[in-house]
Short mmCIF file of C-alpha atoms in Angstrom, two decimals:
data_model
loop_
_atom_site.label_atom_id
_atom_site.label_comp_id
_atom_site.label_asym_id
_atom_site.label_seq_id
_atom_site.Cartn_x
_atom_site.Cartn_y
_atom_site.Cartn_z
CA MET W 20 47.35 -28.84 58.35
CA LYS W 21 47.88 -25.19 56.81
CA ARG W 22 50.62 -24.35 59.19
CA ILE W 23 52.71 -27.85 58.37
CA THR W 24 51.95 -27.34 54.67
CA SER W 25 53.61 -23.73 55.02
CA LEU W 26 56.44 -24.96 57.15
CA LEU W 27 57.22 -27.47 54.29
CA THR W 28 56.86 -25.06 51.79
CA ILE W 29 59.55 -23.03 53.54
CA VAL W 30 61.76 -25.93 53.78
CA GLY W 31 61.49 -26.73 50.32
CA LEU W 32 62.11 -23.25 49.19
CA ALA W 33 65.15 -23.26 51.53
CA ILE W 34 66.46 -26.50 50.16
CA GLY W 35 65.91 -25.17 46.74
CA GLN W 36 67.52 -21.97 47.65
CA PHE W 37 70.71 -23.87 48.93
CA ALA W 38 71.08 -25.78 45.98
CA ILE W 39 71.25 -22.71 43.93
CA ALA W 40 73.71 -21.31 46.43
CA GLN W 41 75.90 -24.18 45.58
CA VAL W 42 76.40 -23.34 41.88
CA ASP W 43 79.94 -22.87 40.73
CA LYS W 44 79.29 -19.83 38.56
CA GLN W 45 83.00 -19.75 37.60
CA LEU W 46 82.89 -23.56 36.26
CA ILE W 47 80.02 -22.51 34.25
CA GLN W 48 81.52 -19.66 32.49
CA SER W 49 84.38 -21.81 31.89
CA MET W 50 82.16 -24.39 30.21
CA VAL W 51 80.60 -21.40 27.88
CA LYS W 52 83.83 -20.50 27.07
CA GLU W 53 85.42 -23.65 26.42
CA ALA W 54 82.20 -24.38 24.18
CA ASN W 55 82.74 -20.88 21.98
CA GLU W 56 86.31 -20.65 21.89
CA ASN W 57 87.53 -24.32 21.42
CA SER W 58 84.56 -25.97 19.68
CA GLN W 59 84.96 -29.40 18.06
CA LEU W 60 81.78 -29.51 16.58
CA GLU W 61 82.87 -28.94 12.63
CA THR W 62 85.85 -31.41 13.02
CA LEU W 63 83.40 -34.01 14.73
CA ALA W 64 80.50 -33.29 12.28
CA HIS W 65 83.13 -33.52 9.20
CA GLU W 66 84.58 -36.95 10.54
CA MET W 67 81.04 -38.51 11.08
CA LEU W 68 78.86 -37.01 8.43
CA ASP W 69 81.28 -36.52 5.39
CA VAL W 70 83.82 -39.33 6.19
CA ILE W 71 81.91 -42.28 7.81
CA GLY W 72 78.64 -41.03 6.42
CA PRO W 73 75.19 -42.41 6.94
CA ARG W 74 74.91 -44.93 9.80
CA LEU W 75 72.04 -47.44 9.08
CA VAL W 76 71.63 -50.25 11.51
CA GLY W 77 73.43 -53.29 9.98
CA THR W 78 76.04 -51.75 7.90
CA PRO W 79 79.81 -51.43 8.11
CA GLN W 80 79.11 -47.57 8.61
CA MET W 81 77.29 -48.24 11.60
CA GLU W 82 80.23 -50.21 13.58
CA GLN W 83 82.87 -47.78 11.78
CA ALA W 84 80.83 -45.08 13.64
CA GLY W 85 80.98 -46.91 16.95
CA ASP W 86 84.93 -47.41 16.81
CA TRP W 87 85.26 -43.75 15.75
CA ALA W 88 83.34 -42.37 18.67
CA ILE W 89 85.12 -44.74 21.15
CA ALA W 90 88.68 -43.37 20.06
CA LYS W 91 87.21 -39.72 20.50
CA TYR W 92 86.44 -40.41 23.95
CA LYS W 93 89.75 -42.02 24.35
CA GLU W 94 91.41 -38.90 23.21
CA TRP W 95 89.44 -36.93 25.92
CA GLY W 96 90.19 -39.63 28.53
CA ILE W 97 86.61 -41.10 28.65
CA PRO W 98 86.30 -44.76 28.97
CA ALA W 99 83.72 -45.87 26.14
CA GLU W 100 82.67 -49.04 24.56
CA ASN W 101 80.52 -50.74 22.07
CA GLU W 102 77.80 -52.99 24.02
CA GLN W 103 76.09 -55.31 21.86
CA TRP W 104 72.08 -55.92 22.38
CA GLY W 105 71.16 -57.66 19.49
CA GLU W 106 71.94 -58.82 16.16
CA TRP W 107 70.94 -57.33 12.53
CA ARG W 108 70.89 -58.05 8.79
CA GLY W 109 74.08 -57.24 7.50
CA TRP W 110 73.92 -54.85 4.30
CA ASP W 111 76.25 -52.73 2.39
CA ARG W 112 74.72 -50.06 -0.11
CA GLY W 113 77.35 -50.01 -2.70
CA ILE W 114 77.04 -48.03 -5.96
CA THR W 115 73.51 -47.34 -7.35
CA HIS W 116 73.30 -45.85 -11.03
CA ILE W 117 69.83 -45.65 -12.58
CA ASP W 118 69.45 -44.47 -16.22
CA MET W 119 66.68 -43.99 -19.03
CA VAL W 120 67.73 -45.84 -22.14
CA HIS W 121 64.47 -45.23 -24.14
CA PRO W 122 63.38 -43.33 -25.77
CA ARG W 123 66.35 -41.35 -24.93
CA ILE W 124 69.39 -41.59 -22.70
CA GLN W 125 69.51 -39.56 -19.38
CA SER W 126 71.02 -40.15 -16.18
CA LEU W 127 68.30 -40.22 -13.58
CA ASN W 128 68.37 -39.25 -9.70
CA GLY W 129 67.79 -41.94 -7.51
CA THR W 130 68.85 -44.48 -5.08
CA GLN W 131 68.03 -48.09 -3.82
CA LEU W 132 66.17 -48.09 -0.70
CA ALA W 133 67.80 -49.97 2.38
CA TRP W 134 68.24 -53.53 2.22
CA SER W 135 67.07 -53.83 -1.49
CA PRO W 136 68.62 -57.02 -2.84
CA SER W 137 71.14 -56.14 -5.24
CA THR W 138 71.21 -56.50 -9.23
CA GLY W 139 74.83 -57.31 -9.53
CA LYS W 140 77.44 -55.40 -11.55
CA LYS W 141 75.39 -55.76 -14.97
CA GLY W 142 72.13 -54.39 -13.76
CA VAL W 143 68.42 -55.02 -14.79
CA THR W 144 66.74 -53.10 -17.94
CA GLY W 145 63.21 -53.06 -18.45
CA GLU W 146 59.98 -51.19 -19.60
CA LEU W 147 58.15 -49.24 -17.12
CA VAL W 148 54.52 -49.66 -16.15
CA VAL W 149 52.22 -48.08 -13.92
CA LEU W 150 49.58 -49.40 -11.65
CA PRO W 151 46.06 -49.95 -13.30
CA THR W 152 42.77 -48.19 -12.19
CA VAL W 153 40.56 -51.04 -11.03
CA GLU W 154 37.01 -51.93 -10.05
CA ASN W 155 38.22 -54.56 -7.42
CA SER W 156 41.19 -57.07 -6.15
CA ALA W 157 39.85 -59.80 -8.65
CA GLN W 158 40.64 -57.47 -11.57
CA PHE W 159 44.26 -56.39 -10.44
CA GLU W 160 44.96 -60.07 -9.84
CA GLN W 161 44.05 -60.66 -13.30
CA TRP W 162 46.21 -57.80 -14.48
CA LEU W 163 49.18 -59.06 -12.41
CA PRO W 164 50.90 -61.41 -14.61
CA SER W 165 51.42 -58.80 -17.03
CA VAL W 166 54.34 -57.36 -15.01
CA LYS W 167 56.57 -60.23 -15.57
CA GLY W 168 59.68 -58.66 -17.09
CA LYS W 169 58.79 -55.21 -16.38
CA LEU W 170 59.77 -52.53 -13.90
CA VAL W 171 56.64 -51.08 -11.95
CA MET W 172 56.03 -47.75 -10.73
CA ILE W 173 53.90 -47.83 -7.43
CA SER W 174 53.75 -44.13 -6.50
CA MET W 175 51.51 -41.50 -7.26
CA LYS W 176 52.15 -39.01 -10.25
CA GLU W 177 52.54 -36.00 -7.99
CA PRO W 178 50.90 -33.14 -9.84
CA THR W 179 53.33 -30.40 -8.81
CA GLY W 180 57.02 -30.58 -7.75
CA ARG W 181 56.41 -26.94 -5.79
CA PRO W 182 55.98 -26.97 -2.08
CA ASP W 183 52.86 -25.30 -1.20
CA TYR W 184 54.77 -22.20 0.34
CA ASN W 185 55.75 -21.54 -3.28
CA TRP W 186 52.38 -21.68 -4.72
CA GLU W 187 51.12 -19.37 -1.92
CA GLU W 188 53.68 -16.96 -2.51
CA PHE W 189 53.71 -16.67 -6.25
CA ALA W 190 50.43 -18.10 -7.56
CA THR W 191 46.90 -16.25 -7.47
CA LYS W 192 44.64 -17.39 -4.84
CA ASP W 193 42.49 -18.92 -7.16
CA SER W 194 45.11 -20.95 -9.09
CA SER W 195 46.71 -22.11 -5.61
CA GLU W 196 43.34 -23.35 -4.33
CA LYS W 197 42.61 -24.71 -7.65
CA MET W 198 46.24 -26.90 -7.37
CA LYS W 199 45.23 -28.00 -3.70
CA ASN W 200 41.57 -29.05 -4.63
CA ASP W 201 42.64 -31.04 -7.76
CA ARG W 202 45.58 -32.67 -5.63
CA GLN W 203 43.06 -33.58 -3.09
CA VAL W 204 40.73 -35.32 -5.61
CA GLN W 205 43.71 -37.23 -7.05
CA GLU W 206 45.03 -38.29 -3.62
CA GLU W 207 41.57 -39.59 -2.80
CA GLU W 208 40.90 -41.64 -5.88
CA TRP W 209 44.70 -43.05 -5.51
CA ARG W 210 43.97 -44.26 -1.91
CA GLU W 211 40.39 -45.54 -2.98
CA ASN W 212 41.98 -47.52 -6.09
CA MET W 213 44.73 -49.10 -3.67
CA ARG W 214 42.09 -50.07 -1.54
CA ARG W 215 40.41 -51.73 -4.12
CA ILE W 216 43.73 -53.17 -5.64
CA GLY W 217 43.84 -54.88 -2.09
CA TYR W 218 47.60 -54.27 -1.23
CA ASP W 219 49.53 -51.59 0.98
CA ARG W 220 52.92 -50.00 0.68
CA ARG W 221 54.62 -52.85 2.15
CA THR W 222 52.69 -56.15 0.51
CA LEU W 223 52.34 -54.74 -3.01
CA PRO W 224 56.05 -54.78 -3.81
CA GLU W 225 56.12 -58.53 -2.35
CA ALA W 226 52.97 -59.39 -4.77
CA LEU W 227 54.89 -57.60 -7.99
CA GLU W 228 57.98 -59.85 -7.35
CA LYS W 229 56.05 -62.97 -6.89
CA ALA W 230 54.44 -62.32 -10.42
CA GLY W 231 57.92 -61.70 -11.97
CA ALA W 232 58.44 -57.97 -12.01
CA LEU W 233 62.20 -57.24 -12.73
CA GLY W 234 62.03 -54.16 -10.01
CA ILE W 235 59.87 -51.64 -8.11
CA VAL W 236 60.34 -47.86 -8.65
CA THR W 237 58.99 -45.55 -6.18
CA SER W 238 58.95 -41.79 -5.56
CA TYR W 239 58.17 -40.57 -1.98
CA TRP W 240 58.37 -37.07 -2.28
CA SER W 241 58.70 -34.92 1.09
CA LYS W 242 56.90 -31.79 -0.03
CA GLY W 243 59.92 -29.85 -0.44
CA PHE W 244 62.30 -28.86 -3.49
CA GLY W 245 64.52 -31.84 -4.26
CA ALA W 246 63.63 -33.73 -1.10
CA ASN W 247 62.66 -37.48 -0.94
CA LYS W 248 62.18 -39.77 2.01
CA ILE W 249 64.56 -42.77 1.69
CA PHE W 250 63.26 -45.93 3.74
CA SER W 251 63.73 -49.53 3.27
CA ALA W 252 62.66 -52.18 0.67
CA SER W 253 60.10 -55.07 1.31
CA THR W 254 61.42 -57.04 -1.69
CA LYS W 255 63.55 -60.13 -1.44
CA LYS W 256 65.13 -60.63 -4.73
CA ILE W 257 64.48 -57.75 -7.25
CA PRO W 258 65.54 -54.41 -6.35
CA THR W 259 63.45 -51.61 -5.27
CA VAL W 260 64.88 -47.78 -6.28
CA ASP W 261 63.51 -44.44 -5.30
CA LEU W 262 63.55 -41.83 -7.98
CA SER W 263 63.19 -37.89 -7.35
CA LEU W 264 59.73 -36.42 -8.31
CA GLU W 265 61.19 -34.64 -11.35
CA ASP W 266 62.48 -37.88 -12.89
CA TYR W 267 59.63 -40.01 -11.40
CA THR W 268 56.89 -37.86 -12.84
CA MET W 269 58.67 -37.67 -16.41
CA LEU W 270 58.86 -41.32 -16.79
CA TYR W 271 55.02 -41.66 -15.72
CA ARG W 272 54.18 -39.05 -18.20
CA LEU W 273 56.12 -41.04 -20.70
CA VAL W 274 54.05 -44.17 -19.89
CA GLU W 275 51.14 -42.43 -20.10
CA TYR W 276 51.48 -41.19 -23.59
CA GLY W 277 52.71 -44.52 -24.94
CA SER W 278 56.33 -43.93 -25.02
CA LYS W 279 57.17 -47.18 -23.14
CA PRO W 280 60.23 -45.87 -21.45
CA LYS W 281 62.91 -48.18 -20.19
CA ILE W 282 65.22 -47.68 -17.58
CA LYS W 283 68.35 -49.46 -16.49
CA ILE W 284 69.18 -50.01 -12.74
CA VAL W 285 72.51 -50.97 -11.46
CA ALA W 286 72.36 -51.53 -7.60
CA GLU W 287 75.61 -53.04 -6.22
CA SER W 288 74.63 -53.69 -2.75
CA LYS W 289 76.12 -56.51 -0.68
CA GLU W 290 74.52 -59.05 1.93
CA LEU W 291 76.77 -59.17 5.04
CA GLY W 292 74.93 -61.99 6.72
CA THR W 293 73.93 -61.46 10.54
CA VAL W 294 76.00 -58.92 12.10
CA PRO W 295 76.16 -57.29 15.72
CA ALA W 296 73.64 -54.36 16.71
CA PHE W 297 75.19 -52.34 19.44
CA ASN W 298 74.95 -49.07 21.54
CA THR W 299 78.02 -46.98 21.90
CA ILE W 300 78.24 -45.66 25.88
CA ALA W 301 80.99 -43.68 27.29
CA THR W 302 80.82 -42.66 31.02
CA ILE W 303 82.46 -40.16 33.64
CA LYS W 304 82.32 -41.58 36.73
CA GLY W 305 80.92 -40.09 39.62
CA SER W 306 83.09 -39.19 42.50
CA GLU W 307 80.33 -39.12 45.42
CA LYS W 308 77.27 -41.10 44.27
CA PRO W 309 78.64 -43.01 41.35
CA GLU W 310 75.70 -45.56 41.77
CA GLU W 311 73.44 -42.71 40.56
CA TYR W 312 73.30 -41.73 36.76
CA VAL W 313 72.60 -38.64 34.82
CA ILE W 314 72.27 -39.69 31.11
CA LEU W 315 72.88 -38.06 27.88
CA SER W 316 71.02 -39.35 25.22
CA ALA W 317 71.05 -39.50 21.28
CA HIS W 318 70.51 -42.06 18.72
CA PHE W 319 73.68 -42.94 16.69
CA ASP W 320 71.81 -44.40 13.75
CA SER W 321 70.39 -42.99 10.79
CA TRP W 322 68.33 -43.74 7.56
CA ASP W 323 70.88 -43.76 4.62
CA GLY W 324 69.16 -41.53 1.70
CA GLY W 325 71.54 -38.52 3.17
CA THR W 326 74.10 -38.80 5.77
CA GLY W 327 71.83 -38.53 8.83
CA ALA W 328 73.21 -34.80 9.55
CA THR W 329 70.00 -33.51 11.56
CA ASP W 330 68.65 -37.21 12.12
CA ASN W 331 70.24 -37.56 14.50
CA GLY W 332 74.23 -36.35 13.79
CA THR W 333 73.03 -33.11 15.50
CA GLY W 334 71.86 -34.95 18.39
CA THR W 335 74.98 -37.07 18.63
CA LEU W 336 77.41 -33.87 18.21
CA VAL W 337 75.60 -32.18 21.04
CA MET W 338 75.96 -35.05 23.42
CA MET W 339 79.86 -35.85 22.41
CA GLU W 340 80.60 -32.05 22.70
CA ALA W 341 78.80 -31.65 25.98
CA MET W 342 80.89 -34.97 27.45
CA ARG W 343 84.08 -33.46 26.17
CA ILE W 344 83.27 -30.17 28.16
CA LEU W 345 82.16 -31.93 31.04
CA LYS W 346 85.25 -33.96 31.22
CA LYS W 347 87.69 -31.06 30.85
CA ILE W 348 85.89 -28.47 33.12
CA TYR W 349 84.25 -30.70 35.40
CA PRO W 350 86.02 -34.11 35.52
CA ASN W 351 84.76 -35.22 39.11
CA PRO W 352 81.06 -35.45 39.03
CA LYS W 353 79.01 -36.46 41.89
CA ARG W 354 77.02 -38.89 40.10
CA THR W 355 78.08 -40.72 37.11
CA ILE W 356 77.37 -39.20 33.89
CA LEU W 357 76.78 -41.61 31.10
CA VAL W 358 76.04 -40.87 27.24
CA GLY W 359 74.16 -43.33 25.16
CA HIS W 360 74.65 -43.29 21.43
CA TRP W 361 71.68 -45.73 20.68
CA GLY W 362 71.43 -48.05 17.80
CA SER W 363 68.35 -48.98 15.68
CA GLU W 364 66.18 -45.84 16.91
CA GLU W 365 64.64 -45.52 13.58
CA GLN W 366 63.39 -49.26 13.57
CA GLY W 367 61.71 -48.90 16.79
CA LEU W 368 63.83 -47.33 19.68
CA ASN W 369 65.74 -50.62 19.67
CA GLY W 370 68.89 -49.75 21.02
CA SER W 371 67.57 -47.70 24.09
CA ARG W 372 64.69 -50.04 24.94
CA ALA W 373 67.61 -53.01 24.97
CA PHE W 374 69.49 -50.57 27.58
CA VAL W 375 66.43 -50.05 29.61
CA GLU W 376 65.83 -53.80 29.92
CA ASP W 377 69.41 -54.94 30.15
CA HIS W 378 70.31 -52.43 32.86
CA PRO W 379 67.73 -52.02 35.77
CA GLU W 380 70.54 -50.99 38.06
CA ILE W 381 70.98 -47.90 36.03
CA VAL W 382 67.49 -47.49 35.01
CA ASN W 383 66.28 -47.43 39.01
CA ASN W 384 68.98 -45.20 39.98
CA ILE W 385 68.66 -42.22 37.27
CA GLN W 386 68.74 -38.73 38.19
CA ALA W 387 67.83 -37.50 34.70
CA VAL W 388 67.91 -38.20 31.11
CA PHE W 389 68.54 -35.54 28.65
CA ASN W 390 67.52 -36.33 25.02
CA GLN W 391 68.29 -34.83 21.77
CA ASP W 392 66.74 -35.59 18.28
CA ASN W 393 64.59 -33.72 16.24
CA GLY W 394 67.12 -31.55 14.26
CA THR W 395 69.77 -28.96 14.04
CA GLY W 396 68.14 -26.24 15.61
CA ARG W 397 68.45 -24.56 19.05
CA VAL W 398 66.13 -25.81 22.01
CA VAL W 399 62.76 -24.17 22.25
CA ASN W 400 60.78 -26.55 24.34
CA MET W 401 61.16 -28.75 27.50
CA ASN W 402 58.30 -30.12 29.36
CA GLY W 403 58.18 -32.25 32.61
CA ALA W 404 57.22 -35.79 30.93
CA GLY W 405 54.38 -36.24 33.23
CA PHE W 406 56.55 -36.02 36.38
CA LEU W 407 54.43 -34.38 38.97
CA ASN W 408 57.57 -32.60 40.67
CA SER W 409 59.59 -31.91 37.58
CA TYR W 410 58.96 -28.04 37.82
CA ASP W 411 60.89 -28.05 40.84
CA TYR W 412 64.11 -29.39 39.57
CA LEU W 413 64.13 -28.74 36.02
CA THR W 414 63.51 -24.63 36.51
CA ARG W 415 66.21 -24.85 39.25
CA TRP W 416 68.74 -26.60 36.78
CA LEU W 417 67.82 -24.29 34.01
CA SER W 418 68.15 -21.21 36.35
CA ALA W 419 72.06 -21.82 35.90
CA VAL W 420 72.17 -21.42 31.98
CA PRO W 421 72.91 -18.44 30.41
CA LYS W 422 69.83 -16.36 29.79
CA GLU W 423 70.53 -16.18 25.93
CA ILE W 424 70.37 -19.75 25.82
CA THR W 425 67.10 -20.19 27.83
CA ASP W 426 65.26 -17.06 26.68
CA PRO W 427 63.72 -18.90 23.63
CA ILE W 428 62.88 -22.32 25.51
CA GLU W 429 59.25 -22.68 26.52
CA THR W 430 58.37 -24.87 29.38
CA ASN W 431 55.52 -27.02 30.01
CA PHE W 432 55.07 -28.73 33.42
CA PRO W 433 54.22 -31.19 34.37
CA GLY W 434 53.79 -32.30 30.80
CA SER W 435 52.99 -35.67 29.40
CA PRO W 436 54.95 -38.96 29.35
CA ALA W 437 56.54 -39.63 25.93
CA THR W 438 54.84 -42.65 24.06
CA GLY W 439 57.30 -42.90 21.36
CA GLY W 440 59.16 -40.90 18.58
CA SER W 441 62.44 -40.83 20.49
CA ASP W 442 64.57 -42.58 22.93
CA ASN W 443 63.56 -40.62 26.06
CA ALA W 444 60.41 -42.62 25.69
CA SER W 445 61.98 -45.96 26.45
CA PHE W 446 63.27 -44.26 29.66
CA VAL W 447 60.06 -42.66 30.63
CA ALA W 448 58.17 -46.19 30.19
CA ALA W 449 60.41 -47.56 32.93
CA GLY W 450 59.57 -44.50 35.38
CA ALA W 451 62.66 -42.56 34.70
CA PRO W 452 62.67 -38.93 34.56
CA ALA W 453 63.66 -38.32 31.03
CA PHE W 454 63.36 -35.08 29.24
CA ASN W 455 63.40 -34.16 25.34
CA LEU W 456 65.31 -31.24 24.30
CA THR W 457 62.98 -30.33 21.72
CA ALA W 458 64.36 -28.05 18.82
CA LEU W 459 63.46 -25.38 16.47
CA ASN W 460 62.61 -27.14 13.28
CA TRP W 461 64.45 -25.39 10.40
CA SER W 462 62.05 -26.80 8.05
CA TYR W 463 63.00 -30.46 9.33
CA TRP W 464 59.94 -32.37 8.55
CA ASN W 465 59.92 -31.65 4.94
CA TYR W 466 63.47 -31.07 3.96
CA THR W 467 65.85 -33.41 6.10
CA TRP W 468 63.86 -35.90 8.26
CA HIS W 469 64.68 -39.13 6.49
CA THR W 470 65.52 -37.54 3.37
CA ASN W 471 68.30 -37.44 0.67
CA LEU W 472 69.01 -33.80 1.94
CA ASP W 473 70.14 -34.72 5.61
CA THR W 474 73.38 -33.64 5.00
CA TYR W 475 76.21 -31.52 6.64
CA ASP W 476 75.32 -28.43 5.18
CA LYS W 477 72.20 -28.25 6.90
CA VAL W 478 73.86 -28.24 10.14
CA VAL W 479 73.37 -25.11 12.11
CA PHE W 480 76.54 -24.86 14.12
CA ASP W 481 75.52 -21.91 16.45
CA ASP W 482 72.48 -23.55 17.38
CA VAL W 483 74.11 -26.93 18.05
CA ARG W 484 76.71 -25.06 20.19
CA SER W 485 74.19 -23.76 22.11
CA ASN W 486 72.83 -26.82 22.95
CA ALA W 487 76.04 -28.64 23.61
CA ILE W 488 76.22 -25.66 26.52
CA LEU W 489 72.96 -26.38 27.63
CA THR W 490 73.28 -30.09 28.00
CA ALA W 491 76.56 -29.65 29.75
CA ILE W 492 75.00 -27.20 32.26
CA LEU W 493 72.05 -29.34 32.92
CA ALA W 494 74.08 -32.47 33.26
CA TYR W 495 76.33 -30.64 35.88
CA MET W 496 73.23 -29.15 37.91
CA ALA W 497 71.54 -32.45 38.00
CA SER W 498 74.71 -34.20 38.84
CA GLU W 499 75.31 -32.05 41.82
CA ASP W 500 71.97 -31.38 43.07
CA PRO W 501 71.76 -32.59 46.96
CA ASN W 502 68.22 -34.28 46.00
CA THR W 503 67.21 -36.90 44.19
CA THR W 504 64.67 -36.40 41.63
CA SER W 505 61.36 -37.33 42.08
CA ARG W 506 59.56 -39.84 40.07
CA GLU W 507 55.97 -39.29 41.29
CA LYS W 508 54.03 -39.43 38.00
CA ILE W 509 50.68 -37.49 37.51
CA VAL W 510 47.11 -38.90 37.27
CA LEU W 511 46.80 -38.94 33.68
CA PRO W 512 43.26 -37.39 32.18
CA THR W 513 40.52 -39.83 31.05
CA ASN W 514 40.26 -40.23 27.23
CA PHE W 515 37.00 -38.00 26.16
CA GLU W 516 36.06 -40.17 23.54
CA THR W 517 36.37 -43.35 25.07
CA GLY W 518 36.00 -42.41 28.71
CA ILE W 519 38.69 -44.53 29.85
CA GLN W 520 41.32 -43.01 31.85
CA ARG W 521 44.99 -42.67 30.00
CA SER W 522 47.61 -44.97 31.64
CA TRP W 523 51.27 -44.61 31.72
CA PRO W 524 53.01 -46.38 28.58
CA GLU W 525 54.46 -49.62 29.25
CA GLN W 526 57.99 -50.91 28.81
CA ARG W 527 58.49 -52.38 25.78
CA SER W 528 61.19 -55.06 24.60
CA PRO W 529 63.34 -54.59 21.65
CA THR W 530 63.88 -56.61 18.32
CA ARG W 531 67.10 -58.13 19.05
CA LYS W 532 66.88 -59.89 15.73
CA GLY W 533 66.45 -57.51 13.18
CA GLY W 534 66.00 -57.36 9.29
CA LEU W 535 66.23 -61.02 8.81
#
């Protein structure tokens, strides 16, 4: 048995060395040169982020972005199309303007949430009230009729608008610790009061709307200077707006001190009925194994507090630039190289789940998927996603990438299967080897992830260019590899707390009719 094992090892090493020997170093150098000397990233970023803007599913901007990408691919000689996978509530944001009109005049920094009902051009004006501290839900129900004709503030008043790192740098140790302790007590009291009220973040606005409130005012601070997370409204007829921490806490204090502040909200959004939801797909057909696929993956949609620059504009830029480079330098790949710009990732990986469900003939013949989603930074981590033999082929492919790009990349093999978070999980659940290109965060979670600050100026183009080079070379290597990648999975460990063995994530169907 030992002799056979050794022989298999020698054969395996020979195959690996053969694969490395087939690498066209001149071609890779040409890819790197094209990326560095003829980069299209800045132009693509301007057109997508500044001109088109955010790409919320169901909006005209999402449709415009798909058409724009198709036109770009056509310029590069790459066939592309918008492939419908479902329908969504059509909505157009329009103008939002929020002003304090009492006890003085001040324009406020805020916007309506996605899919919030419109106020019309005249807007709504009302006095602000805050949630009461109650002993139980019955007491809250007694208070509820008092909101009729009022605008209700439903977020906690943050005790500080300075991020923790700012306190840690400038405050005394005692002062910083006191702030954190006081804030923790306040947050616990707020959560306990919400429990007694009996509603959560989604159901509370619905209850207030039913009670006759004029609108809902929130502030979802993202723990960074000027950063708020902007998600969706749950009201059906009245507007929901988010205000900056600075303006929200000012108004909250005015309520607490008895000044009875009033604000005017003009939110001119438009309902557009039911509209198609789609993925944008582009393909460079394989010359020897066209029925096998290397897939480049990035979600195209975004939330729309900012312009979706780092979530996931930069991932989209990486994949578009990689495809451009591949078409120019490596126009006849052995395997088909397909790029998927997925729709409605933000609402539950819907576009990629639909693609996986609708195209088993592709999914069953995937050589590899490379997905990028978490911000503008250079790739610093890759793991084997739970595929037992991923070390063999991923390290072989990475060996062809310039050292200055791979030096920061930590690898983890065999890793564990993605269960959610981004579109690679949709493919992993179907058993396809899909790998996330995890990026350095550049304060992503606090400052740009789903926030009003996720804009063009946060893009770090040197890092994005590095990622495009990495992706193009990985796609080339995966396409040229004489071996088909193994799909053998690891045996997942037992959950220590439950004693039950973990199972591979199950394939899930998308939401094909959303927001309606």
